[in-house]
C-alpha positions as MATLAB code, in Angstrom:
seq = 'XXXXXXXXXXXXXXXXXXXXXXXXXXXXXXXXXXXXXXXXXXXXXXXXXXXXXXXXXXXXXXXXXXXXXXXXXXXXXXXXXXXXXXXXXXXXXXXXXXXXXXXXXXXXXXXXXXXXXXXXXXXXXXXXXXXXXXXXXXXXXXXXXXXXXXXXXXXXXXXXXXXXXXXXXXXXXXXXXXXXXXXXXXXXXXXXXXXXXXXXXXXXXXXXXXXXXXXXXXXXXXXXXXXXXXXXXXXXXXXXXXXXXXXXXXXXXXXXXXXXXXXXXXXXXXXXXXXXXXXXXXXXXXXXXXXXXXXXXXXXXXXXXXXXXXXXXXXXXXXXXXXXXXXXXXXXXXXXXXXXXXXXXX';
ca = [
    -120.942 -213.373  -71.425;
    -123.780 -212.975  -74.214;
    -126.327 -215.083  -72.908;
    -130.136 -215.026  -71.650;
    -130.221 -214.998  -67.607;
    -132.765 -215.391  -64.779;
    -132.663 -216.013  -61.371;
    -133.292 -215.280  -57.440;
    -132.104 -211.754  -56.029;
    -132.059 -211.784  -52.361;
    -131.631 -208.853  -49.868;
    -131.901 -206.011  -52.711;
    -133.600 -203.567  -50.785;
    -131.933 -200.922  -52.548;
    -132.444 -202.135  -56.122;
    -135.352 -199.768  -57.116;
    -133.532 -196.763  -56.086;
    -130.799 -197.147  -58.443;
    -132.584 -198.298  -61.452;
    -135.885 -196.110  -61.680;
    -135.471 -192.845  -63.387;
    -133.572 -190.206  -61.333;
    -134.826 -186.897  -60.248;
    -132.819 -183.758  -61.418;
    -129.805 -183.153  -59.207;
    -127.629 -179.854  -58.748;
    -124.179 -181.649  -58.478;
    -123.518 -182.051  -62.281;
    -122.416 -179.333  -64.838;
    -124.913 -179.021  -67.838;
    -123.664 -180.731  -71.080;
    -121.841 -177.851  -73.325;
    -122.440 -178.624  -77.310;
    -120.708 -179.293  -79.237;
    -119.370 -182.257  -77.276;
    -116.490 -184.675  -77.946;
    -116.405 -187.783  -76.607;
    -113.341 -190.577  -76.733;
    -114.735 -193.694  -77.259;
    -112.340 -196.918  -78.172;
    -109.440 -194.897  -79.186;
    -111.649 -192.685  -81.339;
    -113.144 -189.172  -81.002;
    -116.725 -188.871  -81.727;
    -118.673 -185.408  -81.761;
    -122.056 -184.342  -80.982;
    -123.780 -181.170  -81.542;
    -126.891 -181.832  -80.028;
    -128.743 -184.575  -77.756;
    -129.424 -187.864  -80.008;
    -133.403 -187.819  -80.780;
    -133.539 -191.402  -82.480;
    -131.220 -193.979  -80.626;
    -130.899 -197.805  -81.217;
    -129.601 -199.863  -78.009;
    -128.145 -203.172  -78.975;
    -127.596 -204.970  -75.857;
    -129.877 -205.142  -72.792;
    -127.141 -203.438  -70.357;
    -126.983 -200.536  -72.429;
    -130.650 -200.358  -72.573;
    -131.144 -200.678  -68.922;
    -128.626 -197.554  -68.425;
    -130.905 -195.720  -71.025;
    -133.738 -196.483  -69.455;
    -132.426 -195.531  -65.590;
    -131.329 -191.999  -67.251;
    -135.097 -191.757  -68.093;
    -134.440 -191.700  -71.720;
    -136.919 -194.315  -73.172;
    -138.726 -191.890  -75.037;
    -135.438 -191.496  -77.007;
    -135.068 -195.116  -77.883;
    -136.444 -196.078  -81.429;
    -135.029 -199.561  -81.374;
    -133.528 -202.512  -78.886;
    -131.957 -205.619  -79.776;
    -129.748 -208.600  -77.812;
    -132.500 -209.201  -74.745;
    -131.089 -211.375  -72.083;
    -133.612 -211.439  -69.457;
    -136.822 -209.781  -68.034;
    -136.472 -206.088  -67.312;
    -136.111 -205.526  -63.354;
    -139.716 -204.566  -62.171;
    -138.325 -201.108  -61.248;
    -137.654 -200.457  -65.125;
    -140.676 -202.706  -66.480;
    -143.117 -199.757  -67.062;
    -140.698 -197.670  -68.752;
    -139.444 -200.299  -70.872;
    -142.550 -202.486  -71.819;
    -143.417 -200.125  -74.902;
    -139.655 -200.254  -76.226;
    -139.522 -201.397  -80.128;
    -137.525 -204.680  -80.795;
    -135.554 -205.168  -83.588;
    -134.393 -208.533  -82.710;
    -133.717 -210.349  -79.544;
    -130.250 -211.006  -80.508;
    -127.607 -208.826  -83.023;
    -129.921 -207.282  -85.725;
    -128.745 -206.802  -89.266;
    -127.132 -203.380  -90.365;
    -130.309 -202.687  -92.629;
    -132.929 -203.126  -89.676;
    -130.968 -200.964  -87.793;
    -131.172 -198.181  -90.482;
    -135.010 -198.800  -90.957;
    -135.456 -197.039  -87.571;
    -133.718 -194.027  -88.807;
    -131.507 -193.520  -85.916;
    -129.048 -190.642  -85.440;
    -127.109 -192.409  -82.562;
    -126.542 -196.473  -81.763;
    -125.063 -197.715  -78.648;
    -124.009 -200.980  -78.041;
    -122.886 -203.094  -75.167;
    -120.521 -205.614  -76.961;
    -117.745 -204.871  -79.430;
    -118.792 -207.804  -81.515;
    -121.754 -206.036  -82.699;
    -120.031 -202.648  -83.403;
    -116.540 -202.808  -84.272;
    -113.642 -201.220  -86.235;
    -113.641 -203.641  -88.819;
    -115.820 -206.678  -89.360;
    -118.805 -206.743  -86.731;
    -122.059 -208.637  -86.600;
    -124.445 -205.434  -86.906;
    -121.866 -202.828  -88.619;
    -118.525 -201.018  -88.349;
    -117.851 -197.642  -87.271;
    -117.175 -196.578  -90.741;
    -120.513 -198.085  -91.757;
    -122.264 -195.950  -89.507;
    -120.154 -192.825  -89.947;
    -121.277 -193.046  -93.823;
    -124.748 -192.600  -92.530;
    -124.226 -189.938  -90.174;
    -124.937 -191.950  -87.439;
    -122.678 -191.666  -84.353;
    -121.935 -194.925  -82.596;
    -120.960 -195.608  -79.029;
    -119.350 -198.761  -77.184;
    -119.589 -199.490  -73.550;
    -116.080 -198.696  -72.170;
    -115.982 -202.246  -70.612;
    -115.507 -203.430  -74.110;
    -112.889 -200.824  -74.852;
    -110.805 -201.800  -71.883;
    -109.999 -205.242  -73.505;
    -106.496 -205.925  -74.590;
    -108.136 -206.426  -78.447;
    -111.254 -204.562  -78.724;
    -111.844 -205.778  -82.419;
    -114.710 -208.048  -83.613;
    -114.190 -211.218  -82.297;
    -112.535 -210.485  -79.350;
    -115.813 -211.889  -77.375;
    -114.968 -212.845  -73.846;
    -110.914 -212.474  -74.348;
    -108.669 -210.698  -72.253;
    -108.729 -207.355  -70.649;
    -105.980 -204.883  -70.886;
    -107.305 -203.401  -67.216;
    -109.609 -204.849  -64.672;
    -113.141 -204.014  -64.745;
    -114.495 -201.759  -62.097;
    -117.554 -199.872  -61.280;
    -115.190 -196.504  -62.831;
    -115.616 -198.112  -66.257;
    -119.667 -198.450  -65.458;
    -119.570 -194.969  -63.846;
    -117.773 -193.615  -66.919;
    -120.659 -195.069  -69.359;
    -123.412 -193.848  -67.188;
    -121.581 -190.353  -67.068;
    -120.780 -190.226  -70.858;
    -124.221 -191.559  -71.911;
    -125.851 -188.905  -69.592;
    -123.551 -186.211  -70.965;
    -124.501 -187.246  -74.754;
    -128.022 -186.970  -74.061;
    -127.367 -183.660  -72.097;
    -128.852 -184.780  -68.857;
    -125.533 -184.899  -66.691;
    -127.572 -184.387  -63.338;
    -129.367 -187.587  -64.055;
    -126.073 -189.629  -64.695;
    -124.533 -188.097  -61.611;
    -127.530 -189.240  -59.223;
    -127.292 -192.905  -60.821;
    -123.524 -193.084  -59.949;
    -124.478 -191.859  -56.285;
    -127.181 -194.209  -56.269;
    -125.062 -197.277  -57.083;
    -122.132 -196.388  -54.895;
    -124.751 -196.022  -51.694;
    -126.013 -199.646  -52.855;
    -122.326 -200.924  -53.055;
    -121.513 -199.210  -49.424;
    -124.361 -201.041  -47.786;
    -123.790 -204.399  -49.289;
    -120.179 -204.541  -47.912;
    -119.990 -204.115  -44.430;
    -118.464 -207.476  -43.744;
    -115.654 -207.047  -46.272;
    -112.839 -206.358  -43.347;
    -113.606 -209.872  -41.942;
    -113.947 -211.691  -45.104;
    -110.605 -210.273  -46.214;
    -109.080 -211.227  -43.075;
    -110.151 -214.993  -43.421;
    -109.064 -215.086  -46.852;
    -112.530 -216.812  -47.954;
    -111.990 -217.780  -51.604;
    -114.706 -217.969  -54.157;
    -114.913 -219.513  -57.633;
    -117.840 -218.202  -60.385;
    -119.054 -220.927  -62.648;
    -120.875 -219.403  -65.662;
    -121.701 -222.160  -67.873;
    -119.783 -225.357  -69.668;
    -119.885 -226.612  -73.098;
    -119.593 -230.013  -71.843;
    -120.692 -230.419  -67.978;
    -118.019 -233.147  -67.430;
    -115.613 -231.185  -68.995;
    -113.722 -227.633  -68.920;
    -116.292 -224.799  -67.485;
    -116.264 -221.364  -68.046;
    -115.153 -219.678  -64.725;
    -114.799 -216.146  -64.235;
    -111.053 -214.795  -64.746;
    -109.484 -212.132  -62.814;
    -110.306 -209.114  -64.821;
    -113.824 -209.091  -65.237;
    -117.058 -207.981  -63.397;
    -117.086 -210.833  -60.722;
    -113.584 -210.304  -59.840;
    -114.541 -206.775  -59.213;
    -117.567 -208.212  -57.123;
    -115.276 -210.245  -55.097;
    -113.140 -207.519  -54.498;
    -115.822 -205.244  -53.248;
    -117.369 -207.780  -50.937;
    -113.896 -208.829  -49.615;
    -113.341 -212.078  -51.040;
    -110.629 -213.710  -53.293;
    -111.168 -215.075  -56.977;
    -109.123 -218.351  -57.343;
    -108.991 -217.881  -60.959;
    -105.995 -215.722  -62.006;
    -106.140 -215.802  -65.731;
    -106.373 -212.279  -68.016;
    -109.189 -213.997  -69.903;
    -112.592 -212.777  -68.823;
    -114.237 -216.510  -69.033;
    -111.457 -218.972  -69.202;
    -112.058 -222.599  -69.837;
    -110.855 -224.310  -66.645;
    -110.628 -228.277  -66.158;
    -112.248 -229.727  -62.657;
    -108.518 -231.355  -61.678;
    -107.201 -227.698  -61.713;
    -110.074 -226.455  -59.713;
    -109.726 -229.241  -57.261;
    -106.219 -228.040  -56.616;
    -107.522 -224.402  -56.211;
    -110.256 -225.807  -53.897;
    -112.449 -222.530  -53.102;
    -114.323 -221.841  -50.198;
    -117.438 -220.926  -51.984;
    -119.015 -221.692  -55.388;
    -120.953 -219.105  -57.099;
    -123.337 -220.725  -59.928;
    -124.572 -218.715  -62.495;
    -128.676 -219.045  -63.374;
    -129.911 -218.195  -66.483;
    -132.830 -218.872  -68.791;
    -130.561 -219.878  -71.929;
    -130.126 -223.411  -72.572;
    -127.692 -223.440  -75.683;
    -124.915 -225.250  -73.308;
    -125.409 -228.237  -70.813;
    -123.952 -226.032  -68.204;
    -126.468 -223.580  -68.587;
    -129.039 -224.997  -66.188;
    -128.111 -224.548  -62.699;
    -129.710 -227.802  -61.557;
    -127.454 -229.479  -63.827;
    -124.537 -227.793  -62.345;
    -125.652 -228.805  -58.889;
    -126.183 -232.337  -59.700;
    -122.888 -232.501  -61.533;
    -121.218 -231.264  -58.307;
    -122.778 -233.855  -56.137;
    -122.118 -236.788  -58.425;
    -118.756 -236.073  -59.770;
    -115.768 -237.886  -57.734;
    -113.482 -234.767  -58.235;
    -116.127 -232.069  -58.001;
    -118.174 -233.974  -55.130;
    -114.618 -233.791  -53.097;
    -114.371 -229.786  -53.259;
    -114.806 -228.337  -49.654;
    -117.253 -225.820  -51.022;
    -119.276 -228.689  -52.163;
    -119.250 -230.573  -49.052;
    -119.642 -227.624  -46.949;
    -123.093 -226.780  -49.113;
    -121.210 -223.639  -49.774;
    -123.328 -222.860  -52.886;
    -124.404 -219.205  -54.157;
    -126.907 -218.857  -56.894;
    -126.201 -215.774  -58.929;
    -128.229 -214.483  -62.009;
    -125.531 -214.856  -64.737;
    -126.509 -211.152  -66.014;
    -125.274 -209.876  -63.012;
    -121.600 -211.430  -63.773;
    -121.493 -209.208  -66.754;
    -119.870 -205.753  -66.937;
    -123.356 -203.662  -66.697;
    -125.538 -202.258  -63.832;
    -126.370 -205.655  -62.880;
    -123.021 -206.331  -61.274;
    -124.203 -203.994  -58.455;
    -126.573 -206.586  -58.139;
    -124.284 -208.908  -57.943;
    -122.234 -207.254  -55.094;
    -125.916 -207.502  -53.340;
    -126.391 -211.348  -53.939;
    -123.156 -212.193  -53.053;
    -122.978 -210.387  -49.759;
    -126.573 -211.659  -48.786;
    -125.409 -215.384  -49.998;
    -122.027 -215.335  -47.683;
    -124.327 -213.729  -44.640;
    -126.737 -216.873  -45.591;
    -123.691 -219.202  -45.217;
    -122.501 -217.807  -41.733;
    -119.500 -216.499  -43.508;
    -119.924 -212.993  -42.670;
    -121.942 -211.103  -40.360;
];
């Protein structure tokens, strides 16, 4: 979901190693130019590494920073949360075009030769918040959209948080890391980042078999347009569902939509063992504030009777970690640590 986030991270001992610019490895073949990349059902071609890049979306920006490419970034947009400490120095001087989606002209003023976007709503085949593929093509500017967006059932502008044609997983994240690294001619850094993430995931999931055997069920509450009304809950194909599978728990929402609106009567029938509460800095919706979420769960006659609420099985997770980005790996660690703190796994 597109929003500002913040929150406590527990037990993230391996965070820095995965987000710092990485040393050169010997395990990836060097990029050969000209290079062809298939992205959202179109083929893009590169004759050399980009020199002037605009990154639209903090998730994309953090991947580029983690690949050690800060010097190539001439503009950024859509800032949702502070950078993690490990990237703060590399990202402190990055120029911001806009905190939200920039205008097409504002992007052109930076004279980019490459624009990478986290969200299909910003760069799309047809109408888009920033510009279409064809508009950028007219100026000789290559564009790239996160494969997480291309995996949606409809990857046109306006698809937003809609249904996915396939479940998001770290395979899509690894593809994005690997393709961006190849585009910039640093495939070895991409290989190292993929390996570092894999190590973090493995370390955080020691209790997965135990949790699966106990069939621990989880609900992810992102936010709500009305606190007592329907709530945005994670569907079965988004990043939280992947987090659940990795950690060894079961997401109770089976909708194909990434963030379906679900009523509390339906949730009471599902009666999850654990509720994960999204934390964020944004205050656009009544359900953005985690304190408001907690107050509702304690006072509402239906929600207060959920087994997770009665048992105090509530885990706070930065909402940014519920997005299909590098931060989803953080989500694995947050959930794993939270379940241990609740005594649900070793």
